[in-house]
Amino acid sequence: MEKIVIETKNLSFFYAEQGNKPSLKNISLQIIEKGVTALIGPSGCGKTTLLRCFNRMHDLYPGIRYEGEIIFDGKNMLSSNTDLIDLRSRVGMVFQKPTAFPMSIFDNVAYGLKLKGESNKSEIADIVEQSLKNAALWDEVEDKLNASAYALSGGQQQRLVIARAMAVNPEIILFDEPTSALDPISTGKIEELIAEIKKDITIIIVTHNMQQAARISDHTGFVMLGEMVEYGKTEKIFTNPREKITEDYITGRFG
């Protein structure tokens, strides 16, 4: 039986500069555990805004406002007493452009562990190694762990960022167009990695690439003008969508 890991109930979101005009409107959505959910839609439709709600990344900016609920682990993560550092270690994020830190490859992966208070050096070393293996990067960097992360290629840096996210043992990883800045070979490696990770970790991915969404996701949500137009199993969304506008978008009539 499929288990729901995150549920949004009538979620609306407002940026400070937009006043009472919501960027997301009354979104209700159930994210299934240990699978890949893709969020698709034209540029500026709200898919990245929705993604960033799931670990409250918007809270880094003043004046934003949420309405509704996001239920995670039986609690509303939009509650004022949510521990955001704990939330973001449980719900990691990988951005569009690789965000390696200006430090060694090893220290990049160890960063979150140290932030959580882990001080046992051999434990940290073991987790760094396992995380790099899980991110299919260990064989390429095992002899240069002390080198700057900036010496890696773009595709390698993105896998390093994924290793960093995985090191703190998250339940969910959010991917915001993680391959849009990468070449086809690196894109293929990231997609293979996502297929492997989803056995243990729930993935939510924003992508503008229809073929990618069809290839790697189990469920797909089509977002348009801040609303969830249609959500369901990927195969059904791509072969027999309920809404004509979904079909028009998927077949390239607009977007």
mmCIF file of C-alpha atoms in Angstrom:
data_model
loop_
_atom_site.group_PDB
_atom_site.id
_atom_site.type_symbol
_atom_site.label_atom_id
_atom_site.label_comp_id
_atom_site.label_asym_id
_atom_site.label_seq_id
_atom_site.Cartn_x
_atom_site.Cartn_y
_atom_site.Cartn_z
ATOM 1 C CA MET A 1 0.000 0.000 0.000
ATOM 2 C CA GLU A 2 1.316 3.433 -0.923
ATOM 3 C CA LYS A 3 2.215 5.640 2.013
ATOM 4 C CA ILE A 4 1.706 9.412 1.898
ATOM 5 C CA VAL A 5 4.816 11.259 3.100
ATOM 6 C CA ILE A 6 3.707 14.869 2.480
ATOM 7 C CA GLU A 7 0.190 16.207 2.041
ATOM 8 C CA THR A 8 -0.702 19.785 1.166
ATOM 9 C CA LYS A 9 -4.180 20.971 2.123
ATOM 10 C CA ASN A 10 -5.473 24.121 0.407
ATOM 11 C CA LEU A 11 -1.943 25.522 0.236
ATOM 12 C CA SER A 12 -1.617 29.109 -0.975
ATOM 13 C CA PHE A 13 1.584 31.137 -1.013
ATOM 14 C CA PHE A 14 2.211 34.880 -1.278
ATOM 15 C CA TYR A 15 5.451 36.738 -2.032
ATOM 16 C CA ALA A 16 5.808 40.073 -0.203
ATOM 17 C CA GLU A 17 5.900 42.159 -3.385
ATOM 18 C CA GLN A 18 2.673 40.625 -4.713
ATOM 19 C CA GLY A 19 0.472 41.687 -1.822
ATOM 20 C CA ASN A 20 -2.740 39.674 -1.779
ATOM 21 C CA LYS A 21 -2.183 38.079 -5.191
ATOM 22 C CA PRO A 22 -1.157 34.463 -4.501
ATOM 23 C CA SER A 23 1.604 32.702 -6.440
ATOM 24 C CA LEU A 24 0.050 29.369 -5.433
ATOM 25 C CA LYS A 25 -3.700 28.909 -5.036
ATOM 26 C CA ASN A 26 -5.409 26.235 -2.928
ATOM 27 C CA ILE A 27 -3.121 23.348 -3.837
ATOM 28 C CA SER A 28 -4.077 19.982 -2.366
ATOM 29 C CA LEU A 29 -1.626 17.217 -3.154
ATOM 30 C CA GLN A 30 -0.403 13.902 -1.749
ATOM 31 C CA ILE A 31 3.253 12.933 -2.235
ATOM 32 C CA ILE A 32 3.821 9.168 -2.155
ATOM 33 C CA GLU A 33 6.778 7.791 -0.170
ATOM 34 C CA LYS A 34 9.840 6.317 -1.935
ATOM 35 C CA GLY A 35 9.002 7.309 -5.466
ATOM 36 C CA VAL A 36 9.608 10.223 -7.803
ATOM 37 C CA THR A 37 7.010 12.967 -8.163
ATOM 38 C CA ALA A 38 7.601 15.368 -11.067
ATOM 39 C CA LEU A 39 6.176 18.891 -11.146
ATOM 40 C CA ILE A 40 5.788 20.160 -14.706
ATOM 41 C CA GLY A 41 4.386 23.314 -16.285
ATOM 42 C CA PRO A 42 5.424 26.385 -18.264
ATOM 43 C CA SER A 43 8.010 28.869 -16.936
ATOM 44 C CA GLY A 44 6.661 31.048 -14.133
ATOM 45 C CA CYS A 45 3.721 28.743 -13.419
ATOM 46 C CA GLY A 46 4.609 28.187 -9.737
ATOM 47 C CA LYS A 47 6.238 24.734 -9.783
ATOM 48 C CA THR A 48 9.504 25.894 -8.179
ATOM 49 C CA THR A 49 7.539 28.052 -5.724
ATOM 50 C CA LEU A 50 5.630 24.917 -4.688
ATOM 51 C CA LEU A 51 8.806 22.847 -4.416
ATOM 52 C CA ARG A 52 10.405 25.402 -2.082
ATOM 53 C CA CYS A 53 7.402 25.277 0.228
ATOM 54 C CA PHE A 54 8.277 21.679 1.119
ATOM 55 C CA ASN A 55 11.312 22.694 3.184
ATOM 56 C CA ARG A 56 10.247 26.315 3.791
ATOM 57 C CA MET A 57 13.092 27.701 1.722
ATOM 58 C CA HIS A 58 10.945 30.814 1.170
ATOM 59 C CA ASP A 59 11.389 31.725 4.835
ATOM 60 C CA LEU A 60 14.852 33.065 3.945
ATOM 61 C CA TYR A 61 13.064 36.077 2.405
ATOM 62 C CA PRO A 62 11.032 38.692 4.324
ATOM 63 C CA GLY A 63 7.313 39.247 4.041
ATOM 64 C CA ILE A 64 6.264 35.923 2.535
ATOM 65 C CA ARG A 65 3.018 34.272 3.664
ATOM 66 C CA TYR A 66 1.559 30.772 3.593
ATOM 67 C CA GLU A 67 -2.070 29.729 3.943
ATOM 68 C CA GLY A 68 -3.320 26.172 4.375
ATOM 69 C CA GLU A 69 -1.265 23.247 5.632
ATOM 70 C CA ILE A 70 1.631 21.003 4.645
ATOM 71 C CA ILE A 71 1.410 17.818 6.710
ATOM 72 C CA PHE A 72 4.710 16.008 7.227
ATOM 73 C CA ASP A 73 5.252 13.323 9.877
ATOM 74 C CA GLY A 74 1.796 14.043 11.298
ATOM 75 C CA LYS A 75 2.456 17.747 11.872
ATOM 76 C CA ASN A 76 1.849 20.954 9.917
ATOM 77 C CA MET A 77 5.341 22.084 8.842
ATOM 78 C CA LEU A 78 3.983 25.635 8.389
ATOM 79 C CA SER A 79 3.501 25.897 12.155
ATOM 80 C CA SER A 80 5.551 28.636 13.848
ATOM 81 C CA ASN A 81 7.308 26.156 16.153
ATOM 82 C CA THR A 82 8.790 24.037 13.315
ATOM 83 C CA ASP A 83 12.568 23.622 13.695
ATOM 84 C CA LEU A 84 13.745 24.737 10.242
ATOM 85 C CA ILE A 85 17.284 23.331 10.575
ATOM 86 C CA ASP A 86 15.832 19.923 11.447
ATOM 87 C CA LEU A 87 13.247 20.209 8.642
ATOM 88 C CA ARG A 88 15.890 21.033 6.028
ATOM 89 C CA SER A 89 18.051 18.089 7.082
ATOM 90 C CA ARG A 90 15.023 15.797 6.701
ATOM 91 C CA VAL A 91 13.939 17.476 3.454
ATOM 92 C CA GLY A 92 17.106 18.235 1.465
ATOM 93 C CA MET A 93 17.350 20.338 -1.691
ATOM 94 C CA VAL A 94 19.390 20.254 -4.897
ATOM 95 C CA PHE A 95 19.253 23.390 -7.028
ATOM 96 C CA GLN A 96 19.364 24.051 -10.762
ATOM 97 C CA LYS A 97 23.011 25.099 -10.755
ATOM 98 C CA PRO A 98 25.460 23.024 -8.723
ATOM 99 C CA THR A 99 25.966 24.786 -5.375
ATOM 100 C CA ALA A 100 29.276 23.331 -4.216
ATOM 101 C CA PHE A 101 30.723 25.203 -1.241
ATOM 102 C CA PRO A 102 34.187 26.852 -1.481
ATOM 103 C CA MET A 103 35.894 24.058 0.442
ATOM 104 C CA SER A 104 37.257 20.569 -0.186
ATOM 105 C CA ILE A 105 35.225 17.731 -1.662
ATOM 106 C CA PHE A 106 35.329 15.970 1.716
ATOM 107 C CA ASP A 107 34.223 19.052 3.678
ATOM 108 C CA ASN A 108 31.342 19.666 1.277
ATOM 109 C CA VAL A 109 29.844 16.271 2.079
ATOM 110 C CA ALA A 110 30.683 16.503 5.803
ATOM 111 C CA TYR A 111 29.182 19.991 6.154
ATOM 112 C CA GLY A 112 25.647 18.967 7.133
ATOM 113 C CA LEU A 113 26.891 16.280 9.514
ATOM 114 C CA LYS A 114 28.998 18.811 11.420
ATOM 115 C CA LEU A 115 26.059 21.245 11.440
ATOM 116 C CA LYS A 116 23.994 18.530 13.138
ATOM 117 C CA GLY A 117 26.696 18.125 15.776
ATOM 118 C CA GLU A 118 28.488 14.981 14.581
ATOM 119 C CA SER A 119 32.113 15.160 15.793
ATOM 120 C CA ASN A 120 33.393 11.578 15.512
ATOM 121 C CA LYS A 121 35.980 11.800 12.734
ATOM 122 C CA SER A 122 35.885 8.151 11.700
ATOM 123 C CA GLU A 123 32.069 8.204 11.654
ATOM 124 C CA ILE A 124 32.120 11.328 9.467
ATOM 125 C CA ALA A 125 34.700 9.741 7.128
ATOM 126 C CA ASP A 126 32.565 6.598 6.778
ATOM 127 C CA ILE A 127 29.420 8.586 6.002
ATOM 128 C CA VAL A 128 31.258 10.817 3.494
ATOM 129 C CA GLU A 129 32.578 7.740 1.680
ATOM 130 C CA GLN A 130 29.181 6.020 1.635
ATOM 131 C CA SER A 131 27.414 9.200 0.469
ATOM 132 C CA LEU A 132 29.884 9.656 -2.396
ATOM 133 C CA LYS A 133 29.366 6.004 -3.350
ATOM 134 C CA ASN A 134 25.591 6.473 -3.214
ATOM 135 C CA ALA A 135 25.985 9.502 -5.489
ATOM 136 C CA ALA A 136 28.102 7.456 -7.947
ATOM 137 C CA LEU A 137 31.048 9.812 -7.434
ATOM 138 C CA TRP A 138 33.440 7.925 -5.133
ATOM 139 C CA ASP A 139 35.447 6.241 -7.905
ATOM 140 C CA GLU A 140 36.114 9.634 -9.510
ATOM 141 C CA VAL A 141 37.194 11.504 -6.353
ATOM 142 C CA GLU A 142 38.495 8.989 -3.792
ATOM 143 C CA ASP A 143 42.114 10.063 -4.354
ATOM 144 C CA LYS A 144 41.405 13.814 -4.257
ATOM 145 C CA LEU A 145 39.041 14.327 -1.331
ATOM 146 C CA ASN A 146 41.098 17.293 -0.101
ATOM 147 C CA ALA A 147 40.963 19.080 -3.454
ATOM 148 C CA SER A 148 38.614 22.024 -3.962
ATOM 149 C CA ALA A 149 35.102 21.063 -5.022
ATOM 150 C CA TYR A 150 35.428 23.771 -7.679
ATOM 151 C CA ALA A 151 37.961 21.560 -9.514
ATOM 152 C CA LEU A 152 35.118 19.175 -10.416
ATOM 153 C CA SER A 153 33.091 19.409 -13.618
ATOM 154 C CA GLY A 154 29.507 20.707 -13.498
ATOM 155 C CA GLY A 155 28.052 17.197 -13.583
ATOM 156 C CA GLN A 156 30.419 16.020 -10.853
ATOM 157 C CA GLN A 157 29.583 19.056 -8.708
ATOM 158 C CA GLN A 158 25.884 18.273 -9.029
ATOM 159 C CA ARG A 159 26.502 14.691 -7.867
ATOM 160 C CA LEU A 160 28.610 16.120 -5.012
ATOM 161 C CA VAL A 161 25.651 18.285 -3.978
ATOM 162 C CA ILE A 162 23.434 15.181 -4.049
ATOM 163 C CA ALA A 163 26.002 13.349 -1.866
ATOM 164 C CA ARG A 164 25.937 16.305 0.553
ATOM 165 C CA ALA A 165 22.144 16.150 0.715
ATOM 166 C CA MET A 166 22.183 12.384 1.280
ATOM 167 C CA ALA A 167 24.861 12.469 4.014
ATOM 168 C CA VAL A 168 22.391 13.692 6.655
ATOM 169 C CA ASN A 169 20.045 10.771 5.878
ATOM 170 C CA PRO A 170 17.055 12.783 4.607
ATOM 171 C CA GLU A 171 13.597 11.343 4.077
ATOM 172 C CA ILE A 172 12.946 13.558 1.044
ATOM 173 C CA ILE A 173 15.144 15.337 -1.518
ATOM 174 C CA LEU A 174 13.786 18.227 -3.585
ATOM 175 C CA PHE A 175 15.352 18.668 -7.033
ATOM 176 C CA ASP A 176 14.869 21.998 -8.827
ATOM 177 C CA GLU A 177 15.656 21.333 -12.515
ATOM 178 C CA PRO A 178 18.887 19.568 -11.500
ATOM 179 C CA THR A 179 20.037 18.743 -15.038
ATOM 180 C CA SER A 180 19.098 21.907 -16.949
ATOM 181 C CA ALA A 181 22.692 23.217 -16.828
ATOM 182 C CA LEU A 182 24.292 19.848 -17.653
ATOM 183 C CA ASP A 183 25.340 18.020 -20.826
ATOM 184 C CA PRO A 184 23.449 14.866 -21.941
ATOM 185 C CA ILE A 185 25.966 12.428 -20.432
ATOM 186 C CA SER A 186 25.885 14.131 -17.024
ATOM 187 C CA THR A 187 22.086 14.335 -17.279
ATOM 188 C CA GLY A 188 21.936 10.573 -17.847
ATOM 189 C CA LYS A 189 24.089 9.953 -14.763
ATOM 190 C CA ILE A 190 21.857 12.142 -12.574
ATOM 191 C CA GLU A 191 18.731 10.367 -13.882
ATOM 192 C CA GLU A 192 20.276 6.960 -13.128
ATOM 193 C CA LEU A 193 21.163 8.223 -9.675
ATOM 194 C CA ILE A 194 17.590 9.409 -9.006
ATOM 195 C CA ALA A 195 16.270 5.976 -10.052
ATOM 196 C CA GLU A 196 18.618 4.409 -7.482
ATOM 197 C CA ILE A 197 17.980 6.918 -4.673
ATOM 198 C CA LYS A 198 14.185 6.589 -4.844
ATOM 199 C CA LYS A 199 14.408 3.077 -3.373
ATOM 200 C CA ASP A 200 15.194 4.710 -0.024
ATOM 201 C CA ILE A 201 14.337 8.407 -0.336
ATOM 202 C CA THR A 202 11.260 10.232 -1.634
ATOM 203 C CA ILE A 203 12.096 12.513 -4.581
ATOM 204 C CA ILE A 204 10.182 15.589 -5.749
ATOM 205 C CA ILE A 205 11.589 17.072 -8.952
ATOM 206 C CA VAL A 206 10.759 20.196 -10.934
ATOM 207 C CA THR A 207 11.594 19.734 -14.598
ATOM 208 C CA HIS A 208 10.784 21.572 -17.811
ATOM 209 C CA ASN A 209 11.806 18.476 -19.775
ATOM 210 C CA MET A 210 8.730 16.390 -20.613
ATOM 211 C CA GLN A 211 10.788 13.363 -21.672
ATOM 212 C CA GLN A 212 12.668 13.472 -18.374
ATOM 213 C CA ALA A 213 9.441 13.602 -16.360
ATOM 214 C CA ALA A 214 8.050 10.651 -18.354
ATOM 215 C CA ARG A 215 11.305 8.666 -17.929
ATOM 216 C CA ILE A 216 12.007 9.042 -14.252
ATOM 217 C CA SER A 217 8.816 9.868 -12.348
ATOM 218 C CA ASP A 218 6.069 7.702 -10.857
ATOM 219 C CA HIS A 219 3.603 10.565 -10.309
ATOM 220 C CA THR A 220 3.306 13.893 -12.133
ATOM 221 C CA GLY A 221 1.617 17.159 -11.236
ATOM 222 C CA PHE A 222 0.854 19.735 -13.941
ATOM 223 C CA VAL A 223 0.973 23.274 -12.532
ATOM 224 C CA MET A 224 -0.468 26.250 -14.402
ATOM 225 C CA LEU A 225 -0.843 29.839 -13.166
ATOM 226 C CA GLY A 226 -0.238 28.757 -9.566
ATOM 227 C CA GLU A 227 -2.875 26.017 -9.584
ATOM 228 C CA MET A 228 -2.567 22.226 -9.694
ATOM 229 C CA VAL A 229 -4.438 21.455 -12.906
ATOM 230 C CA GLU A 230 -3.950 17.701 -12.770
ATOM 231 C CA TYR A 231 -2.081 15.186 -10.650
ATOM 232 C CA GLY A 232 -1.786 11.436 -10.956
ATOM 233 C CA LYS A 233 0.310 8.487 -12.058
ATOM 234 C CA THR A 234 2.825 9.609 -14.701
ATOM 235 C CA GLU A 235 1.741 7.033 -17.245
ATOM 236 C CA LYS A 236 -1.870 8.244 -17.101
ATOM 237 C CA ILE A 237 -0.921 11.951 -17.204
ATOM 238 C CA PHE A 238 1.195 11.387 -20.316
ATOM 239 C CA THR A 239 -1.067 8.933 -22.178
ATOM 240 C CA ASN A 240 -4.593 9.763 -21.071
ATOM 241 C CA PRO A 241 -4.764 13.088 -19.209
ATOM 242 C CA ARG A 242 -8.108 14.166 -17.776
ATOM 243 C CA GLU A 243 -7.786 17.832 -18.813
ATOM 244 C CA LYS A 244 -7.365 19.050 -22.373
ATOM 245 C CA ILE A 245 -4.951 21.786 -21.245
ATOM 246 C CA THR A 246 -2.680 19.067 -19.777
ATOM 247 C CA GLU A 247 -2.678 17.246 -23.105
ATOM 248 C CA ASP A 248 -1.975 20.502 -24.956
ATOM 249 C CA TYR A 249 1.031 21.231 -22.731
ATOM 250 C CA ILE A 250 2.471 17.722 -22.877
ATOM 251 C CA THR A 251 2.148 17.552 -26.662
ATOM 252 C CA GLY A 252 3.926 20.913 -27.060
ATOM 253 C CA ARG A 253 1.014 23.074 -28.209
ATOM 254 C CA PHE A 254 2.152 25.742 -25.732
ATOM 255 C CA GLY A 255 4.746 26.303 -23.023
#
